[in-house]
């Protein structure tokens, strides 16, 4: 399978080479995954449930360890041929990545403001006053400037997800990764999250988005990667992979998806 080639040379932010992962029950989840993402690009990852998409994001963000392969972030290796870097290096590399989960993962006992400021203070060492100023700016950007004192339980799912995005952005990552950011939302709330991601794409924020929103992946992503059974079946420009797929498995998935 050919790797994604961009039209012009840009800085490589994420490089994944021959990554493999087997769960403890012996299930081979990632069989031999390779791709790269360059600065300012948006990569959409699509595929059926159980294809390994979320596991792949978890390997990139160090929430799951890969068994073999190489993962490089901003020119530094997290893991090389299955051997991980030391903890100090891993922590430094991890600061380049922001992950937005499908189920928000906000601290329920923290206010919205504290959810966004806490990591800035304890991870980046940002003074509290400065961290709160950043949080308030991001809340305004998300249209949530009046929710700073609220708690997650007082917000809609769409509002909670926007707080999650603000929290990730507050740490100033080089790349944002989204794990099905709309899957826990009612359809009427999905649009507001996709609008936020589109605005970030327009600003050339480097992103990897695992999604079931095919039109969004086609229109907003620069490139798309279709996974099934732990392998990359097809990858290339989004308009080609989603609009004019070449592989029969990709065609079948998109037909079935369109039928729902």
Short mmCIF file of C-alpha atoms in Angstrom, two decimals, residues 7-260:
data_model
loop_
_atom_site.label_atom_id
_atom_site.label_comp_id
_atom_site.label_asym_id
_atom_site.label_seq_id
_atom_site.Cartn_x
_atom_site.Cartn_y
_atom_site.Cartn_z
CA UNK A 7 1.80 17.88 -3.09
CA UNK A 8 4.54 19.94 -1.52
CA UNK A 9 7.15 19.31 1.10
CA UNK A 10 6.12 20.27 4.60
CA UNK A 11 7.37 19.45 8.07
CA UNK A 12 6.46 15.94 9.16
CA UNK A 13 4.63 16.04 12.49
CA UNK A 14 3.59 12.38 12.85
CA UNK A 15 5.33 9.39 11.31
CA UNK A 16 3.97 5.88 11.92
CA UNK A 17 5.97 2.99 10.46
CA UNK A 18 4.98 -0.70 10.56
CA UNK A 19 3.18 -0.40 13.90
CA UNK A 20 1.70 -3.57 15.35
CA UNK A 21 -0.40 -4.19 18.44
CA UNK A 22 -1.81 -7.40 19.92
CA UNK A 23 -4.20 -7.37 22.87
CA UNK A 24 -3.66 -9.64 25.87
CA UNK A 25 -6.33 -12.03 24.57
CA UNK A 26 -4.24 -12.63 21.47
CA UNK A 27 -6.28 -10.48 19.10
CA UNK A 28 -4.03 -8.73 16.58
CA UNK A 29 -5.54 -5.22 16.47
CA UNK A 30 -2.95 -3.38 14.38
CA UNK A 31 -1.20 -5.55 11.82
CA UNK A 32 1.23 -3.26 9.98
CA UNK A 33 0.21 0.40 9.99
CA UNK A 34 2.22 3.10 8.22
CA UNK A 35 1.34 6.71 7.40
CA UNK A 36 2.52 10.26 8.01
CA UNK A 37 0.96 13.64 8.74
CA UNK A 38 2.64 16.91 7.85
CA UNK A 39 2.33 20.35 9.40
CA UNK A 40 -1.00 22.01 8.68
CA UNK A 41 -2.62 18.85 7.31
CA UNK A 42 -5.84 17.19 8.47
CA UNK A 43 -5.95 13.40 8.24
CA UNK A 44 -9.35 11.73 8.50
CA UNK A 45 -9.34 8.09 9.62
CA UNK A 46 -12.44 6.11 8.72
CA UNK A 47 -13.50 2.49 8.97
CA UNK A 48 -15.90 0.11 10.71
CA UNK A 49 -16.03 -0.34 14.47
CA UNK A 50 -13.30 -2.66 15.68
CA UNK A 51 -10.94 -1.86 12.82
CA UNK A 52 -8.23 -0.50 15.16
CA UNK A 53 -8.75 3.23 14.67
CA UNK A 54 -8.98 4.18 18.35
CA UNK A 55 -6.16 1.79 19.29
CA UNK A 56 -3.97 3.52 16.72
CA UNK A 57 -4.65 6.92 18.31
CA UNK A 58 -3.94 5.47 21.75
CA UNK A 59 -0.56 4.17 20.53
CA UNK A 60 0.34 7.59 19.14
CA UNK A 61 -0.64 9.33 22.38
CA UNK A 62 1.09 6.74 24.62
CA UNK A 63 -2.13 5.55 26.24
CA UNK A 64 -1.37 2.12 24.76
CA UNK A 65 2.02 0.61 24.01
CA UNK A 66 2.77 -0.68 20.52
CA UNK A 67 4.35 -4.11 20.25
CA UNK A 68 6.48 -3.27 17.23
CA UNK A 69 7.15 -0.48 14.76
CA UNK A 70 8.27 3.12 15.00
CA UNK A 71 6.28 6.22 15.98
CA UNK A 72 7.91 9.63 15.54
CA UNK A 73 6.39 12.92 16.73
CA UNK A 74 7.94 16.22 15.62
CA UNK A 75 11.17 14.44 14.70
CA UNK A 76 11.55 12.52 17.98
CA UNK A 77 10.88 8.81 18.41
CA UNK A 78 8.38 7.59 20.97
CA UNK A 79 9.16 4.01 20.01
CA UNK A 80 11.73 2.62 17.59
CA UNK A 81 11.23 -0.92 16.31
CA UNK A 82 9.22 -1.70 19.43
CA UNK A 83 11.70 -0.14 21.90
CA UNK A 84 10.38 2.88 23.81
CA UNK A 85 12.29 6.03 24.72
CA UNK A 86 12.95 6.89 28.36
CA UNK A 87 10.17 8.42 30.50
CA UNK A 88 11.57 11.95 30.37
CA UNK A 89 11.71 11.90 26.58
CA UNK A 90 8.23 10.39 26.34
CA UNK A 91 6.81 13.10 28.56
CA UNK A 92 8.44 15.84 26.47
CA UNK A 93 7.18 14.33 23.22
CA UNK A 94 3.70 13.89 24.68
CA UNK A 95 3.37 17.64 25.19
CA UNK A 96 3.19 18.04 21.41
CA UNK A 97 -0.07 16.08 21.30
CA UNK A 98 -3.59 16.97 22.36
CA UNK A 99 -6.26 14.25 22.46
CA UNK A 100 -10.01 14.86 22.47
CA UNK A 101 -11.97 11.79 23.58
CA UNK A 102 -15.41 10.73 22.37
CA UNK A 103 -16.79 10.77 25.94
CA UNK A 104 -15.37 14.18 26.92
CA UNK A 105 -13.33 12.93 29.95
CA UNK A 106 -13.83 16.16 31.89
CA UNK A 107 -13.32 16.13 35.66
CA UNK A 108 -16.90 16.22 37.00
CA UNK A 109 -15.90 17.85 40.32
CA UNK A 110 -14.00 20.68 38.57
CA UNK A 111 -15.64 23.77 37.16
CA UNK A 112 -15.27 24.43 33.45
CA UNK A 113 -12.58 27.01 34.20
CA UNK A 114 -10.62 24.62 36.44
CA UNK A 115 -10.89 21.82 33.86
CA UNK A 116 -9.03 24.07 31.40
CA UNK A 117 -6.57 25.72 33.79
CA UNK A 118 -5.48 22.72 35.86
CA UNK A 119 -3.24 21.07 33.27
CA UNK A 120 -1.73 24.40 32.28
CA UNK A 121 -0.71 25.00 35.89
CA UNK A 122 0.50 21.51 36.76
CA UNK A 123 1.88 20.32 33.40
CA UNK A 124 3.20 23.51 31.83
CA UNK A 125 3.87 25.43 35.04
CA UNK A 126 1.76 28.37 33.84
CA UNK A 127 0.92 30.94 36.56
CA UNK A 128 -2.73 30.69 37.59
CA UNK A 129 -3.70 34.17 36.43
CA UNK A 130 -2.20 33.55 33.01
CA UNK A 131 -3.79 30.08 32.78
CA UNK A 132 -7.21 31.53 33.57
CA UNK A 133 -6.76 34.26 30.94
CA UNK A 134 -5.96 31.59 28.33
CA UNK A 135 -8.97 29.53 29.46
CA UNK A 136 -11.34 32.48 29.20
CA UNK A 137 -10.06 33.34 25.71
CA UNK A 138 -10.63 29.76 24.58
CA UNK A 139 -14.10 29.64 26.14
CA UNK A 140 -15.00 32.79 24.25
CA UNK A 141 -13.73 31.18 21.06
CA UNK A 142 -15.95 28.15 21.75
CA UNK A 143 -18.97 30.34 22.47
CA UNK A 144 -18.94 29.32 26.13
CA UNK A 145 -17.73 32.51 27.80
CA UNK A 146 -20.70 32.43 30.21
CA UNK A 147 -20.03 28.83 31.35
CA UNK A 148 -16.71 29.27 33.18
CA UNK A 149 -18.22 28.70 36.63
CA UNK A 150 -20.48 25.84 35.58
CA UNK A 151 -19.74 22.16 36.15
CA UNK A 152 -19.77 19.54 33.37
CA UNK A 153 -23.10 18.07 34.53
CA UNK A 154 -24.70 21.46 33.87
CA UNK A 155 -23.66 21.46 30.21
CA UNK A 156 -25.02 19.74 27.12
CA UNK A 157 -22.92 17.07 25.44
CA UNK A 158 -21.92 19.50 22.71
CA UNK A 159 -20.86 22.09 25.28
CA UNK A 160 -18.83 19.50 27.21
CA UNK A 161 -17.04 18.47 24.01
CA UNK A 162 -16.22 22.10 23.23
CA UNK A 163 -14.74 22.42 26.73
CA UNK A 164 -12.67 19.29 26.01
CA UNK A 165 -11.35 20.89 22.83
CA UNK A 166 -10.55 24.10 24.72
CA UNK A 167 -8.69 22.08 27.36
CA UNK A 168 -6.61 20.37 24.69
CA UNK A 169 -5.83 23.66 22.93
CA UNK A 170 -4.81 25.29 26.22
CA UNK A 171 -1.68 23.13 26.31
CA UNK A 172 -0.64 24.51 22.90
CA UNK A 173 -0.07 21.14 21.19
CA UNK A 174 1.51 20.84 17.76
CA UNK A 175 -1.23 18.43 16.70
CA UNK A 176 -4.75 17.61 17.87
CA UNK A 177 -6.12 14.08 17.69
CA UNK A 178 -9.87 13.46 17.85
CA UNK A 179 -11.28 10.02 18.69
CA UNK A 180 -14.78 10.05 17.19
CA UNK A 181 -15.57 13.44 18.76
CA UNK A 182 -19.26 13.38 17.80
CA UNK A 183 -20.17 9.73 18.49
CA UNK A 184 -21.54 10.45 21.98
CA UNK A 185 -23.66 13.38 20.77
CA UNK A 186 -27.20 13.70 19.54
CA UNK A 187 -27.26 14.42 15.79
CA UNK A 188 -28.43 17.98 16.41
CA UNK A 189 -25.31 18.69 18.49
CA UNK A 190 -22.87 17.13 16.04
CA UNK A 191 -22.78 20.18 13.79
CA UNK A 192 -21.41 22.51 16.44
CA UNK A 193 -18.41 20.26 17.09
CA UNK A 194 -17.71 19.76 13.39
CA UNK A 195 -17.86 23.55 12.97
CA UNK A 196 -15.16 23.97 15.61
CA UNK A 197 -12.93 21.39 13.91
CA UNK A 198 -13.51 23.06 10.54
CA UNK A 199 -12.44 26.41 12.00
CA UNK A 200 -9.24 24.80 13.32
CA UNK A 201 -8.61 23.25 9.91
CA UNK A 202 -9.04 26.67 8.29
CA UNK A 203 -6.33 27.94 10.64
CA UNK A 204 -4.03 25.11 9.48
CA UNK A 205 -4.03 23.27 12.80
CA UNK A 206 -2.47 19.85 12.27
CA UNK A 207 -5.12 17.25 13.12
CA UNK A 208 -5.92 13.55 13.00
CA UNK A 209 -9.65 12.89 13.20
CA UNK A 210 -11.19 9.44 13.64
CA UNK A 211 -14.76 9.93 12.48
CA UNK A 212 -17.91 8.33 11.12
CA UNK A 213 -18.95 11.61 9.50
CA UNK A 214 -18.11 10.80 5.89
CA UNK A 215 -19.03 14.14 4.32
CA UNK A 216 -17.01 15.93 6.99
CA UNK A 217 -14.00 13.66 6.40
CA UNK A 218 -14.26 14.17 2.65
CA UNK A 219 -14.68 17.94 2.73
CA UNK A 220 -12.50 18.96 5.69
CA UNK A 221 -9.63 16.45 5.68
CA UNK A 222 -6.73 16.84 3.27
CA UNK A 223 -6.13 13.10 3.32
CA UNK A 224 -8.13 10.07 4.37
CA UNK A 225 -7.11 6.64 5.58
CA UNK A 226 -9.54 3.72 5.53
CA UNK A 227 -8.85 0.95 8.04
CA UNK A 228 -10.40 -2.46 8.35
CA UNK A 229 -9.28 -5.52 10.28
CA UNK A 230 -6.22 -3.76 11.67
CA UNK A 231 -4.75 -2.81 8.31
CA UNK A 232 -4.78 0.26 6.08
CA UNK A 233 -6.92 -0.77 3.12
CA UNK A 234 -6.73 2.51 1.22
CA UNK A 235 -5.27 5.98 1.73
CA UNK A 236 -4.83 9.14 -0.27
CA UNK A 237 -6.53 12.46 -0.86
CA UNK A 238 -9.91 12.55 0.89
CA UNK A 239 -11.83 13.39 -2.27
CA UNK A 240 -10.37 10.26 -3.88
CA UNK A 241 -10.66 7.79 -0.99
CA UNK A 242 -14.20 8.81 -0.03
CA UNK A 243 -15.46 10.20 -3.33
CA UNK A 244 -13.85 7.72 -5.71
CA UNK A 245 -12.44 4.72 -3.81
CA UNK A 246 -10.40 2.13 -5.70
CA UNK A 247 -10.49 -0.81 -3.29
CA UNK A 248 -13.60 -3.01 -3.20
CA UNK A 249 -13.59 -3.11 0.62
CA UNK A 250 -13.62 0.69 0.77
CA UNK A 251 -16.45 0.84 -1.78
CA UNK A 252 -18.45 -1.72 0.22
CA UNK A 253 -17.98 0.20 3.48
CA UNK A 254 -19.02 3.50 1.95
CA UNK A 255 -22.08 1.90 0.31
CA UNK A 256 -23.17 0.38 3.59
CA UNK A 257 -22.50 3.61 5.40
CA UNK A 258 -24.57 5.58 2.92
CA UNK A 259 -27.44 3.15 3.41
CA UNK A 260 -27.77 3.97 7.13
#
